[in-house]
XYZ file of C-alpha atoms in Angstrom:
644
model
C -27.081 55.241 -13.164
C -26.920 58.369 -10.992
C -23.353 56.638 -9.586
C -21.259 57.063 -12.603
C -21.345 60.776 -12.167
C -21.802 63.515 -14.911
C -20.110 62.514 -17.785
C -21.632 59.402 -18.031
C -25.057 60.165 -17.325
C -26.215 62.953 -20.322
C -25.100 63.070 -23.764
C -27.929 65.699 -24.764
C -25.443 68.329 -23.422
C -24.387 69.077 -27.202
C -27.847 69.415 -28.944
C -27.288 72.929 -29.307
C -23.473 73.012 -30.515
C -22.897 75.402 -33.407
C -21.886 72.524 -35.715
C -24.502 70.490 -35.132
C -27.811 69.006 -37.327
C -29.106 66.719 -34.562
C -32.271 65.758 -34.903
C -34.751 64.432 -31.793
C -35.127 60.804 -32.720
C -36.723 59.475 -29.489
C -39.207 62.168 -27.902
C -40.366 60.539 -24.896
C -39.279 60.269 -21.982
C -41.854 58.025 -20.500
C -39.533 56.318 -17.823
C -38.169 57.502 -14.612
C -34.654 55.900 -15.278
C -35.101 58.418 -18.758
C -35.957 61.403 -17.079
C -32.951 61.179 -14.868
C -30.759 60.615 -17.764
C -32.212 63.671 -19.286
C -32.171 65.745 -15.974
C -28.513 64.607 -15.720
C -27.701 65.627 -19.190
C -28.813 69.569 -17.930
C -27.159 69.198 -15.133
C -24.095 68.473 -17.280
C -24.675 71.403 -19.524
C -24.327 73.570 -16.538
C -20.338 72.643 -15.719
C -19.859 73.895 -19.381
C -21.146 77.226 -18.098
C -19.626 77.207 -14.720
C -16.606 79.330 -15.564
C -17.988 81.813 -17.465
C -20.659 82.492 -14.799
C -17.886 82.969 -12.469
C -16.176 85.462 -14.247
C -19.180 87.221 -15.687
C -20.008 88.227 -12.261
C -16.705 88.661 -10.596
C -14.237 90.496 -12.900
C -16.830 93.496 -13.428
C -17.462 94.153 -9.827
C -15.223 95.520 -7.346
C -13.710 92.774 -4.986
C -11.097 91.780 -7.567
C -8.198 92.802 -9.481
C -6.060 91.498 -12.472
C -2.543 90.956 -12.046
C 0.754 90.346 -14.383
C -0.447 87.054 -15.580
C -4.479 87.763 -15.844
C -5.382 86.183 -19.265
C -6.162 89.097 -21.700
C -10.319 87.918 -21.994
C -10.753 88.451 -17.932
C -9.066 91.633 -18.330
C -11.355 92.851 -21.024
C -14.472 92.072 -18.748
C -12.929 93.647 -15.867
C -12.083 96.883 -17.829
C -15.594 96.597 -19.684
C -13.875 96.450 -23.272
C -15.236 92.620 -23.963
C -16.449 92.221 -27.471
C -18.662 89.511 -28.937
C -14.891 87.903 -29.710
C -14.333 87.566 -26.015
C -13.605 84.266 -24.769
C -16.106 84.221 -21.655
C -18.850 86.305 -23.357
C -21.336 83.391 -24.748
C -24.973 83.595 -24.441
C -25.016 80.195 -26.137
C -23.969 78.439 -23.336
C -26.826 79.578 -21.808
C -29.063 78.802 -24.179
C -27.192 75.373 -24.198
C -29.051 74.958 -20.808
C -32.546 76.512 -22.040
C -32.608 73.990 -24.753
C -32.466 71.002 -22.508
C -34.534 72.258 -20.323
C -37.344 73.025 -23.303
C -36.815 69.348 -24.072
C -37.264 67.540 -21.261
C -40.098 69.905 -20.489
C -41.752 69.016 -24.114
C -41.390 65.306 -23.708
C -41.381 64.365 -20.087
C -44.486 62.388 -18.222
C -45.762 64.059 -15.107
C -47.871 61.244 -14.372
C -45.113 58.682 -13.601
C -46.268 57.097 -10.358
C -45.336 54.748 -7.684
C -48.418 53.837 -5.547
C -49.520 57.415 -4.902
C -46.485 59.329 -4.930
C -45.651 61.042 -8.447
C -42.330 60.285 -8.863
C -41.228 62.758 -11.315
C -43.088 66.136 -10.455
C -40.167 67.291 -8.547
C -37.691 66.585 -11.203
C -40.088 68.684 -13.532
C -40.284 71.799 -11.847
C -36.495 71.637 -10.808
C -35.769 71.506 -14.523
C -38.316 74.504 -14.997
C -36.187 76.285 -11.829
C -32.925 75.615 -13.749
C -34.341 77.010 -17.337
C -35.583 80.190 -15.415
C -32.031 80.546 -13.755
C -30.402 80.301 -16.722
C -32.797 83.320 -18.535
C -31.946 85.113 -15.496
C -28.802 85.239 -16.231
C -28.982 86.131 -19.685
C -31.258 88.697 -18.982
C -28.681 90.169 -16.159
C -26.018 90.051 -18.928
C -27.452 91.484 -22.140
C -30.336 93.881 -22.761
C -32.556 91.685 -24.674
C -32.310 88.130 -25.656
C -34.408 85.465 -27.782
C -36.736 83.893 -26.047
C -38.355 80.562 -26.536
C -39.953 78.111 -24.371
C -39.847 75.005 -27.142
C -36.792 72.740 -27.773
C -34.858 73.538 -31.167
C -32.845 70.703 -32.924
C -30.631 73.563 -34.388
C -28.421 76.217 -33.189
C -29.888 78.300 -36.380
C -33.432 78.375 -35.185
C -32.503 80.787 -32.506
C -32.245 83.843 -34.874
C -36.013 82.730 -36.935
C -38.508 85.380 -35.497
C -38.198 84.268 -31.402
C -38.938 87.405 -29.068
C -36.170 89.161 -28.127
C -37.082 90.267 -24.180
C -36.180 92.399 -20.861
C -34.980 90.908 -17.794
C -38.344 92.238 -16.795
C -40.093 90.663 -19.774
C -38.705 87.553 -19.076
C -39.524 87.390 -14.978
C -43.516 88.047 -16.598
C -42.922 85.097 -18.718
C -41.794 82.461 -16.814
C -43.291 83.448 -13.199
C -46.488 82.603 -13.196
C -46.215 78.833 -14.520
C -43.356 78.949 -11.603
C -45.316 79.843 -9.329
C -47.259 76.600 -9.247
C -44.682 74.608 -8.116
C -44.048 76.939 -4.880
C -42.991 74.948 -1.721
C -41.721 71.940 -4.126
C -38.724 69.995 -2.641
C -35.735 69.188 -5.010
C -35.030 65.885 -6.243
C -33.109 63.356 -4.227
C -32.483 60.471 -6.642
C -32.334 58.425 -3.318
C -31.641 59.262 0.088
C -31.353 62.851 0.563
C -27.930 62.346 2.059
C -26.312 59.874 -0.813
C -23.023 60.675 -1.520
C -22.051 59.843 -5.535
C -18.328 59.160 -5.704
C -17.277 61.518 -9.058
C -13.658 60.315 -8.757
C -10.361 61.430 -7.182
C -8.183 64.221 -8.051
C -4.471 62.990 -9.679
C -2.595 64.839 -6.780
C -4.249 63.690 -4.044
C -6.281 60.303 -2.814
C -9.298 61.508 -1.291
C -12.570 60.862 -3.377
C -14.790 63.570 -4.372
C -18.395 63.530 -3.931
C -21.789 65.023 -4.179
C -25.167 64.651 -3.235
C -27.547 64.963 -6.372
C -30.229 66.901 -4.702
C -28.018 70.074 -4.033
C -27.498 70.546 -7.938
C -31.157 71.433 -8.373
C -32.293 75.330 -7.786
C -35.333 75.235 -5.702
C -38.479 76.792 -7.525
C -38.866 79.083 -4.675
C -34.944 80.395 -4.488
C -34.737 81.434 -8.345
C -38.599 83.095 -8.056
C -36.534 85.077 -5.139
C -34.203 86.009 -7.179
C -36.415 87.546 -10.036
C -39.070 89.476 -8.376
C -36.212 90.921 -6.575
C -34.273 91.682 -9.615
C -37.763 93.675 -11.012
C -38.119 95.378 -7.649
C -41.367 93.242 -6.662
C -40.170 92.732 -3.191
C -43.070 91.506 -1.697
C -42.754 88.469 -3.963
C -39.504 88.147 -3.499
C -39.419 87.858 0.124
C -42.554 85.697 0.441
C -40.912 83.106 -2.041
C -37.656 83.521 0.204
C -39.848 82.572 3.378
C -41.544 79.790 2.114
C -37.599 78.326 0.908
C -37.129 78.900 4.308
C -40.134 77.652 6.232
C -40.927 74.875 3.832
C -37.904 73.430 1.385
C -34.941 73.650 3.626
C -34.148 71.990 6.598
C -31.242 74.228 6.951
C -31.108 76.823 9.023
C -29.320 80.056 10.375
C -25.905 78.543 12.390
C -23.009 80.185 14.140
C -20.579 79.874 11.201
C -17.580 81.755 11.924
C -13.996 82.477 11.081
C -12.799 83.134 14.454
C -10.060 85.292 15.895
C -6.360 84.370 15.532
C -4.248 84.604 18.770
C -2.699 88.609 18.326
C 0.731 87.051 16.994
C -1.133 85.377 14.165
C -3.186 88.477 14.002
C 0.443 90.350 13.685
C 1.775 88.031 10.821
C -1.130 87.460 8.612
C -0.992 91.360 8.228
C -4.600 91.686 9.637
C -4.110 95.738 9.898
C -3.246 95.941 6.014
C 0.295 96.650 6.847
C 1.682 92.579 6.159
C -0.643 91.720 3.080
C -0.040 93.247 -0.497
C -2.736 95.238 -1.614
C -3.944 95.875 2.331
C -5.402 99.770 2.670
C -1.723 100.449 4.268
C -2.779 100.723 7.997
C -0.520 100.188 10.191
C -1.683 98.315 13.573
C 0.570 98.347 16.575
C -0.107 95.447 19.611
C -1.628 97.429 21.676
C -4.730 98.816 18.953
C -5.207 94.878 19.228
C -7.104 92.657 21.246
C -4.828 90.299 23.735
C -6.980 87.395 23.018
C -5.080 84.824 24.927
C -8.692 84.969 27.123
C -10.582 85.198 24.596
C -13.691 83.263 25.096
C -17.285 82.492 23.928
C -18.108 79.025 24.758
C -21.179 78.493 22.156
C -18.824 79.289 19.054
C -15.119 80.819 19.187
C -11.982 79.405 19.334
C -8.352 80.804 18.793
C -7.978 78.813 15.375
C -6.887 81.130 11.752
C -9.281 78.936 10.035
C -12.634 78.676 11.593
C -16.137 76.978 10.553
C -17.050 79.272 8.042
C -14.018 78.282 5.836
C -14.653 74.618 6.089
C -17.815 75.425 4.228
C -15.611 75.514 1.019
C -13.768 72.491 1.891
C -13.898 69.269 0.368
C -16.956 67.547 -0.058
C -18.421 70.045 2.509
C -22.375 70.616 1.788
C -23.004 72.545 4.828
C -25.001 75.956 3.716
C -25.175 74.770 -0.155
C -28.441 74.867 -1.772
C -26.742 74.459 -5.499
C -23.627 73.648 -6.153
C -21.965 72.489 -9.573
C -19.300 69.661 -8.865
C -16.583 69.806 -11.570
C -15.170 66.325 -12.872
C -11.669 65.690 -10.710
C -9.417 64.502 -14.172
C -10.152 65.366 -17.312
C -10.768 62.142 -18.770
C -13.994 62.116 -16.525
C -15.703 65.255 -17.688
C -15.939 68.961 -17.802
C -13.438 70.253 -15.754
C -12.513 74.465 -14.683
C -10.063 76.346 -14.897
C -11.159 78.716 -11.775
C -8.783 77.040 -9.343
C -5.589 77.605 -11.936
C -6.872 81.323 -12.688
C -6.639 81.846 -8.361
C -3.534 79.840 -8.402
C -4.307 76.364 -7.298
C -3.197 73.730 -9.979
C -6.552 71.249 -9.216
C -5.367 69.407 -12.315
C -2.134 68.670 -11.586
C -0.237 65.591 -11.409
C 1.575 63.425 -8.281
C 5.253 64.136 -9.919
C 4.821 68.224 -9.914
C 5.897 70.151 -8.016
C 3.265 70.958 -4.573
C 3.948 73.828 -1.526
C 2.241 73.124 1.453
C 1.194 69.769 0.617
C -1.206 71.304 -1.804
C -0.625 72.310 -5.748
C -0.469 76.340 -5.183
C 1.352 77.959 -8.165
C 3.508 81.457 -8.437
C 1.066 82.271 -11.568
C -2.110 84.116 -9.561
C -4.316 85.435 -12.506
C -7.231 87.173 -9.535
C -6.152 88.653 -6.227
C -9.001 90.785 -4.068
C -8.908 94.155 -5.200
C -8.141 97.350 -2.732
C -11.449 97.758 -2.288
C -11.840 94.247 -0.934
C -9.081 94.380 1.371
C -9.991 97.812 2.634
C -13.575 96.442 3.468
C -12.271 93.810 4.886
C -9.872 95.912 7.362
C -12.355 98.335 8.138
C -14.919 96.080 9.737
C -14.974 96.063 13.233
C -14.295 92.888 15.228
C -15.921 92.824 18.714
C -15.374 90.435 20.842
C -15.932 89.760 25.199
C -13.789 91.300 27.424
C -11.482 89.045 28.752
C -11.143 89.167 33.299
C -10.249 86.248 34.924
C -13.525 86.534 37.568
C -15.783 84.451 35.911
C -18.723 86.097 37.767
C -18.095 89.026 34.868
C -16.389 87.231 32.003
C -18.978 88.430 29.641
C -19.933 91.926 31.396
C -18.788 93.787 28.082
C -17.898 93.376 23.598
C -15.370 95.765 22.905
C -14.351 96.514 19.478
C -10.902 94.972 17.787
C -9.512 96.751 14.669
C -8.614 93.560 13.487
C -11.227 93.671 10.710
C -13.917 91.148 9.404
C -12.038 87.319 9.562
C -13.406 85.849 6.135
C -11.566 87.141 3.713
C -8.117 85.756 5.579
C -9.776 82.618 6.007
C -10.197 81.821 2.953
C -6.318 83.597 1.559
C -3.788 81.263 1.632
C -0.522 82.920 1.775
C 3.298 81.719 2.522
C 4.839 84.652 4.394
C 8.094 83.063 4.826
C 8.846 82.621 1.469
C 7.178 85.169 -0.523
C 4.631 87.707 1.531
C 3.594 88.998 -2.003
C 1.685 85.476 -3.160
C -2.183 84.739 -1.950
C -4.175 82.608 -3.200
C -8.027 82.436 -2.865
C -8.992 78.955 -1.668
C -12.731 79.303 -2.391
C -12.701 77.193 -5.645
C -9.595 74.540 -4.722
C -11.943 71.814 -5.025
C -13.636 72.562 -8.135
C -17.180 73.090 -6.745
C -18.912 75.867 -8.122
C -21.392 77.038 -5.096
C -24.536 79.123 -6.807
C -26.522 79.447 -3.552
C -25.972 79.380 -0.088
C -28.655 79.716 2.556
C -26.960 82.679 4.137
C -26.947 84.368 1.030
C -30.529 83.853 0.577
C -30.746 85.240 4.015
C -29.446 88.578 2.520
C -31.431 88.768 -0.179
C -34.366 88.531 2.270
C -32.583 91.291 4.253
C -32.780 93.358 1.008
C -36.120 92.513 0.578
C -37.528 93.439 3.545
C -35.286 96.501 4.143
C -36.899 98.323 0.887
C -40.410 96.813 1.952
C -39.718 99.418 5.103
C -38.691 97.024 7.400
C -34.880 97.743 7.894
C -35.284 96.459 11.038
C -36.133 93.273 9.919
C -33.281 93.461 7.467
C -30.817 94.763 10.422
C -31.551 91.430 12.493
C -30.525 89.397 9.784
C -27.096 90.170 9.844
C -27.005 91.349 13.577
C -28.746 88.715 15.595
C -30.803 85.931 12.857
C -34.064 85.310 12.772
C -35.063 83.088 15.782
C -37.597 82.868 18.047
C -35.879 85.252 20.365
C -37.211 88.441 18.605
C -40.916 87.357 20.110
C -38.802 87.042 23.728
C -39.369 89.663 26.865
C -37.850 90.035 30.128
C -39.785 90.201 33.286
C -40.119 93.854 32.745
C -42.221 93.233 29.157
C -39.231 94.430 27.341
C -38.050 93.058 24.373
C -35.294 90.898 24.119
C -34.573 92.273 20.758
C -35.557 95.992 21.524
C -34.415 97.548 18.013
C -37.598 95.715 16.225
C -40.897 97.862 15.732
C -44.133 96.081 16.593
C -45.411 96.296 13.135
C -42.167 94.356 12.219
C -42.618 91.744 14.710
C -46.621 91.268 13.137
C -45.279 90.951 10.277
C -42.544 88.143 10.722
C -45.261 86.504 12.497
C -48.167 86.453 9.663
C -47.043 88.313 6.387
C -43.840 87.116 6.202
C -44.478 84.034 8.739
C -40.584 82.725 9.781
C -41.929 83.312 13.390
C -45.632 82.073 12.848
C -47.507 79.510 15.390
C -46.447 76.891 12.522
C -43.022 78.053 11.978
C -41.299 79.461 14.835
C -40.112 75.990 16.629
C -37.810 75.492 13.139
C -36.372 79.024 14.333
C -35.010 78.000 17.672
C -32.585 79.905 20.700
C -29.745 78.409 19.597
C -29.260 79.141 16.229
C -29.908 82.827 16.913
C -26.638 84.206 14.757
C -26.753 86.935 12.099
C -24.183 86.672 9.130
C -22.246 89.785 10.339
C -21.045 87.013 13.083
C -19.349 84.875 10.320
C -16.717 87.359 10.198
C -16.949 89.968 12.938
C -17.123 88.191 16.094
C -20.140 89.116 18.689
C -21.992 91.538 16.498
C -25.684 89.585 18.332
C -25.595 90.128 22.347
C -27.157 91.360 24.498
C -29.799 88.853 25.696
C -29.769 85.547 27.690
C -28.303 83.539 24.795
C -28.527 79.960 25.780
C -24.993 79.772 27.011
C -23.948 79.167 30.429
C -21.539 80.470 33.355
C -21.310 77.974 36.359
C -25.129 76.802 35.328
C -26.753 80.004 35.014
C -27.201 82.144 31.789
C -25.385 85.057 31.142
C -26.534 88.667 29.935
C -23.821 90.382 28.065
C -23.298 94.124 27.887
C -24.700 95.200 24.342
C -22.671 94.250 20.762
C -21.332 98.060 19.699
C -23.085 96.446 16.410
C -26.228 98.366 16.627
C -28.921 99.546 14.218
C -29.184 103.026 15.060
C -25.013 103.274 15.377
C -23.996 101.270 12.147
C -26.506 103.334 9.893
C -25.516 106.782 11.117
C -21.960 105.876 10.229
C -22.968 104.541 6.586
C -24.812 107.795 6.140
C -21.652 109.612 7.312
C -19.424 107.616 4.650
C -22.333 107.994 1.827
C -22.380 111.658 2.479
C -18.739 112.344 2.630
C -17.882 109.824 -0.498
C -20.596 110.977 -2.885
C -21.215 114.389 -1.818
C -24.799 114.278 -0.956
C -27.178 115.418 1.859
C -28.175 113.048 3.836
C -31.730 113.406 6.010
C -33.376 111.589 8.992
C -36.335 110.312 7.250
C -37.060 106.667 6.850
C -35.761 106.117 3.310
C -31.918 107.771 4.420
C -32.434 104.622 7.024
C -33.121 102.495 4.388
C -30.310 103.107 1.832
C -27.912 103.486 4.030
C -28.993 99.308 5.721
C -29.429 98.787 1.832
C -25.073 99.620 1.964
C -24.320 97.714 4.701
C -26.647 94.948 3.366
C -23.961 95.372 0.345
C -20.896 95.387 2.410
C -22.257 92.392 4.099
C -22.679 90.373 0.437
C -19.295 91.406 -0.521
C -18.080 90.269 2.981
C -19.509 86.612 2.470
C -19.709 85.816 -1.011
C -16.989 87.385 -2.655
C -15.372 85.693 -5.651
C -18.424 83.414 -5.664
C -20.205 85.340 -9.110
C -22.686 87.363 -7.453
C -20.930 90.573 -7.158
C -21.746 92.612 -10.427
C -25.130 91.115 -10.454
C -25.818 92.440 -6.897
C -24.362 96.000 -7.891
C -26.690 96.454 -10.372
C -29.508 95.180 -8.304
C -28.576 97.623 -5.724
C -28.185 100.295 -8.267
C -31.598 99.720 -9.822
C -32.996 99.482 -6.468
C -31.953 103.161 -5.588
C -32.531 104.621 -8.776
C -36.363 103.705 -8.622
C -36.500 105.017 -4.954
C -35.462 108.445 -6.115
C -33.786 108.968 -3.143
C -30.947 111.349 -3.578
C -31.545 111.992 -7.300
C -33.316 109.400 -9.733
C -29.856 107.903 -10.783
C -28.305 107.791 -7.851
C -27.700 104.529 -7.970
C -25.904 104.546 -11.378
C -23.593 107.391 -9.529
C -23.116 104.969 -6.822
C -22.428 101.884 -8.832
C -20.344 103.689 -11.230
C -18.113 105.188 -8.150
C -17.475 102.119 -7.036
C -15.998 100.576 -9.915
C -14.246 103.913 -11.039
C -10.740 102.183 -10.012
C -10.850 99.556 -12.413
C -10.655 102.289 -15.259
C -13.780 100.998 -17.292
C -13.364 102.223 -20.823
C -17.683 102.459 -20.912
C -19.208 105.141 -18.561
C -20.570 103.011 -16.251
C -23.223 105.791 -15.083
C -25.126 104.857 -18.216
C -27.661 101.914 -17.317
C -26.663 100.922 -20.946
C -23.037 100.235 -20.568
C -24.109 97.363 -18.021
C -24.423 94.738 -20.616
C -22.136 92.891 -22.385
C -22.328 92.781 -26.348
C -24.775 89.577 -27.513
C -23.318 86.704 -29.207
C-alpha cells in the first residue's frame, strides 16, 4: 500500500470539509494495514496545508519582499492587513489535521503485536506528535482557538461549547500525555531507508521519491518546540537532547556552501553591488580574498554551489527530520504552488518554454528582502591563508567581506540576460522541509543560551557539539577554552550530549558549528583531525569568537535601538540570543519559520526584562518596520491573524 504514494493511500483527508455530513461508519482500526491507511490519510491532510504554512511564516517576517506580480493575499499577510477573507488565512486546515489525528487516536489498537514487538505504538504517538504540531501552529497564529481532543463527523461541531485556549493553554494540554512517548522512534513502514516512487515531474524524467519515516514529527522535536515557545527551557532543551542522543542517527556534519573563485565572487555580485536589492556595497578585488589557494582539505572546495545546497535537491534527505513531499502532476495529488510563487514552473509541461534546462519563469512573486541581502553581505567569511610552504598553510583565518555563502547558493540568477531576475531554488522540487537537524541544533542553542549557558549556545554555531569540548592539550588547557566548567558539567550530565553513554555518537570529525555552512572556518583553532604531510595541524584562531562576535552585536543593538548596553551576564545573553537569530535567518530562510521565531525571540526578551519589559516587542516591531505593517506591531496583539 505505502507504494502508491499519497493520493492513493487516505481518503479521510476530507472528513472535515465545510460541505460535508460524513458520518464514521467503520470505527476501528484493528489492523496494521488500517492504521497505515489512516496514518497516510493525515499525512495527506498535511500537503493541503503545506502552502499556507509557508506563507504564514514567511511573508510576515523580514527575509522577504513582494514584488510587481506578488498575488494580492501574500501581500496582505506581508503588510499585516489579512482579513478572515484572505486566501492563506484558514485555521480549518489545521483543524483538518487535528481531526484525523482525534480519529485515529479514538479508534486505533495499541496492542497490535508481532511476537513481542508492538507494531503500532510508534505510529500512535507520531500521530499524537503531528496533532500537537498542528495546535502549535494554530496557537502561534491566532490568540485563542477551539480545542478538542475527540474526532467530530462535522465541520459545525467546532463552534458547540469546545474551549477556546492559549498557545500556553494548549502546550499544558497536550504535554504531559506527550511526554510518555519521549525517546520514541518514528515509523518506518519498512526499511528505514525505502524509497516510495511518488511519480515524475512532466518536464523532466527523473522519479521523485520519499522515505515514509521522515514525514512523521518525532514526539521529542515538537515537545522542543513548545516548552520553548512558553519559555520552559529546561524542557525544551532536555527533549532536544534526548532527539539528539536517542531518535536520530544524524548528526552535526560539515555542510557548507563554499567559496567561489574571486571572479565568480565578482559576478554573482557577492559585495551587493551585482545583485538587485544587495545593501549597495561596492567591493573592489583587492577587499577580496584571492582564493585560487584556497584550501581546507576536510570540507572546501572552489565550487558556487556547495553541500549545503544539495540538501534541497532532489530526493535529497540529508538533515530532514520532516518533510512534506508534494505530488509531481496534478492528476496524482495535492500539488503547491510555492515553486511558481519563487518563479520555478514545477508544473509545467515538456513543450514550454525552459532556461537553463530548468522551468524558471520572468513572473517572481517573493525575492529576499533588503534585510536579507544585507545580512547576508555583512557576515564575515574567514577562510586559511593561502602560502605555498606547506609547513604553514594553515598558520592563520583571515576574514573575506564576501559575506555568508547560503543565500547565493540557493539564488539562481541569469546575469547575462537579465541581472534583475533571481529565483529562490529552495522549494524547486516541491518538498516542503518542516525540520532539519541543524535547525533543531539552534533551537537548542536558544535554549541553553537563556538557561545561562551562552557558551553552550556559542559552540553550536562556532565549533558543534563533539567530543572535543571535553579535549586538553598537554598543558591541561582546553581545547575549546571559551566553555565554563559548569557548562562542560552540564553537557556531560544535565543536558548529557557528552555523557559516558553519549559522547562516542559526538565524534572529532563531525566537530562543525552551523555558522560554517555559510561562513567558512568560523571553528579552528584545535588539532582538527585533518592532516599536513601525516601530522595534524593547529590553526591560528577563527576571528569568530565568543567574546568578539557579542561585543559587536551589543554595539549594533545599542546603536540601532538606542539603548544602554551593560557587561552583566544577561547583555551576553541577548546579544548570543541576536546572533542565534541572525544565524536562523542565515539557514532557514524562506523555509516558514521566520515570523514564528521573531515572536519567540520577542517573547523571550520581553519576559527577561532586560532593557525594558517590552523590549522585545520594540525589537520585533523594528525589524519589520520596512514592510509598512498597517497594525502596530509593538502591540503583542497585532501578532495574530484574524480566526476563521
Amino acid at each position: 500500500m505505502v507504494c502508491c504514494g499519497f493520493a492513493a493511500m487516505g481518503s479521510c483527508s476530507d472528513l472535515l470539509e465545510s460541505e460535508s455530513s460524513r458520518q464514521n461508519i467503520e470505527p476501528s482500526i484493528n489492523e496494521k494495514t488500517d492504521s497505515v491507511f489512516y496514518a497516510f490519510g493525515i499525512l495527506e491532510s498535511l500537503q493541503q496545508l503545506a502552502d499556507q504554512y509557508v506563507f504564514q511564516g514567511e511573508m510576515r517576517g523580514d527575509l522577504v519582499k513582494t514584488t510587481f506580480f506578488t498575488d494580492n493575499n501574500l501581500r496582505q499577510l506581508a503588510n499585516f492587513s489579512a482579513t478572515t477573507e484572505n486566501k492563506y488565512d484558514s485555521a480549518y486546515v489545521y483543524y483538518r489535521v487535528i481531526n484525523n489525528c482525534n480519529y485515529y487516536i479514538a479508534h486505533a489498537d495499541t496492542n497490535l503485536y508481532n511476537g513481542s514487538t508492538n507494531v503500532v505504538i510508534n505510529e500512535y504517538a507520531a500521530v499524537k506528535g503531528i496533532r500537537a504540531w498542528a495546535y502549535l501552529q494554530l496557537g502561534r497564529n491566532y490568540e485563542r482557538v477551539p480545542f478538542f481532543t475527540e474526532p467530530l463527523t462535522k465541520i459545525s461541531q467546532i463552534d458547540k461549547g469546545y474551549p477556546e485556549l492559549t498557545l500556553a493553554e494548549i502546550v499544558a494540554q497536550l504535554a504531559p500525555d506527550l511526554e510518555h512517548y519521549s525517546g520514541f522512534k518514528v515509523p518506518t513502514f519498512g526499511p528505514p531507508t525505502a524509497a516510495v516512487s511518488i511519480g515524475t515531474p512532466n518536464w523532466e524524467s527523473v522519479t521523485k521519491t520519499f522515505l515514509p519515516r521522515l514525514c512523521f514529527i518525532p514526539v521529542d522535536v515538537i515537545l522542543g518546540d513548545m516548552y520553548l515557545e512558553t519559555q520552559n527551557f529546561d524542557a525544551a532543551a532536555r527533549h532536544y537532547v534526548t532527539y539528539l542522543t536517542q531518535v536520530t542517527n544524524q548528526r552535526t556534519s560539515a555542510y557548507v556552501a563554499p567559496m567561489a573563485a574571486k571572479n565568480s565572487v565578482r559576478n554573482t555580485g557577492i559585495g551587493g553591488g551585482g545583485r538587485p536589492g544587495g545593501n549597495g556595497r561596492q567591493e573592489t578585488d583587492e577587499e577580496l580574498p584571492d582564493v585560487s589557494n584556497f584550501s581546507s582539505p576536510a570540507v572546501y572546495s572552489e565550487q558556487t554551489n556547495g553541500t549545503w545546497a544539495n540538501l534541497f535537491s532532489r530526493n535529497s534527505t540529508d538533515d530532514v527530520i520532516t518533510y512534506i513531499p508534494m505530488s509531481t502532476t496534478q492528476q496524482n495529488g495535492p500539488t503547491t504552488i510555492l515553486p511558481l510563487t519563487l518563479g520555478f514552473d514545477y508544473y509545467t509541461t515538456p513543450e514550454e518554454g525552459v532556461r537553463s534546462g530548468a522551468p524558471y519563469i520572468d513572473e517572481v512573486q517573493l525575492l529576499p528582502s533588503d534585510a536579507y541581502n544585507l545580512l547576508s553581505d555583512s557576515t564575515e567569511f574567514y577562510y586559511y591563508a593561502g602560502h605555498t610552504d606547506q609547513t604553514d598553510m594553515y598558520d592563520s583565518i583571515l576574514i573575506s567581506k564576501a559575506g555568508d555563502m547560503r543565500l547565493r547558493s540557493v539564488m539562481h540568477q541569469e546575469l547575462e540576460e537579465d541581472s534583475t531576475l533571481q529565483w529562490m531554488t529552495k522549494f524547486n522540487n516541491a518538498n516542503i522541509i518542516l525540520y532539519r537537524n541543524s535547525i533543531v541544533w539552534l533551537r537548542l542553542a536558544e535554549a541553553f543560551n537563556r538557561l545561562g549557558m551562552p557558551d553552550a549556545a556559542f559552540a553550536i554555531l562556532k565549533d558543534g557539539v563533539s567530543e572535543l569540548m571535553l579535549q586538553t592539550y598537554a598543558d591541561g588547557s582546553y581545547y575549546i577554552e571559551y566553555l565554563t566548567e559548569e557548562t562542560r558539567q552540564k553537557l556531560q550530565t544535565t543536558y548529557p550530549l557528552l555523557s559516558a553513554e553519549n559522547v562516542a555518537k559526538f565524534e572529532t570529525e563531525n566537530a562543525y558549528g552551523i555558522h560554517t555552512h555559510g561562513a567558512g572556518k568560523a571553528a579552528g583553532g584545535y588539532p582538527h583531525g585533518n592532516a599536513v604531510g601525516g601530522q595534524t595541524y593547529h590553526t591560528g584562531k577563527s576571528p569568530y569568537q565568543l567574546d568578539r562576535m557579542a561585543g559587536l552585536k551589543m554595539q549594533e543593538l545599542s546603536a540601532v535601538y538606542g539603548i544602554s548596553i551593560g557587561t552583566t551576564k544577561q547583555d551576553t545573553i541577548n546579544a548570543i540570543e541576536d546572533l542565534i537569530c541572525d544565524e536562523l535567518a542565515l539557514e532557514s530562510a524562506f523555509e516558514g519559520n521566520r515570523f514564528y521565531d521573531l515572536c519567540r525571540l520577542a517573547r523571550h526578551k520581553n519576559q527577561a526584562g532586560l532593557y525594558g519589559g517590552n523590549f522585545g516587542s520594540l525589537w520585533l516591531a523594528r525589524k519589520l518596520a520596512f514592510k509598512n505593517p498597517v497594525k502596530d506591531l509593538a502591540d503583542p496583539q497585532n501578532w495574530y491573524l484574524p480566526f476563521k
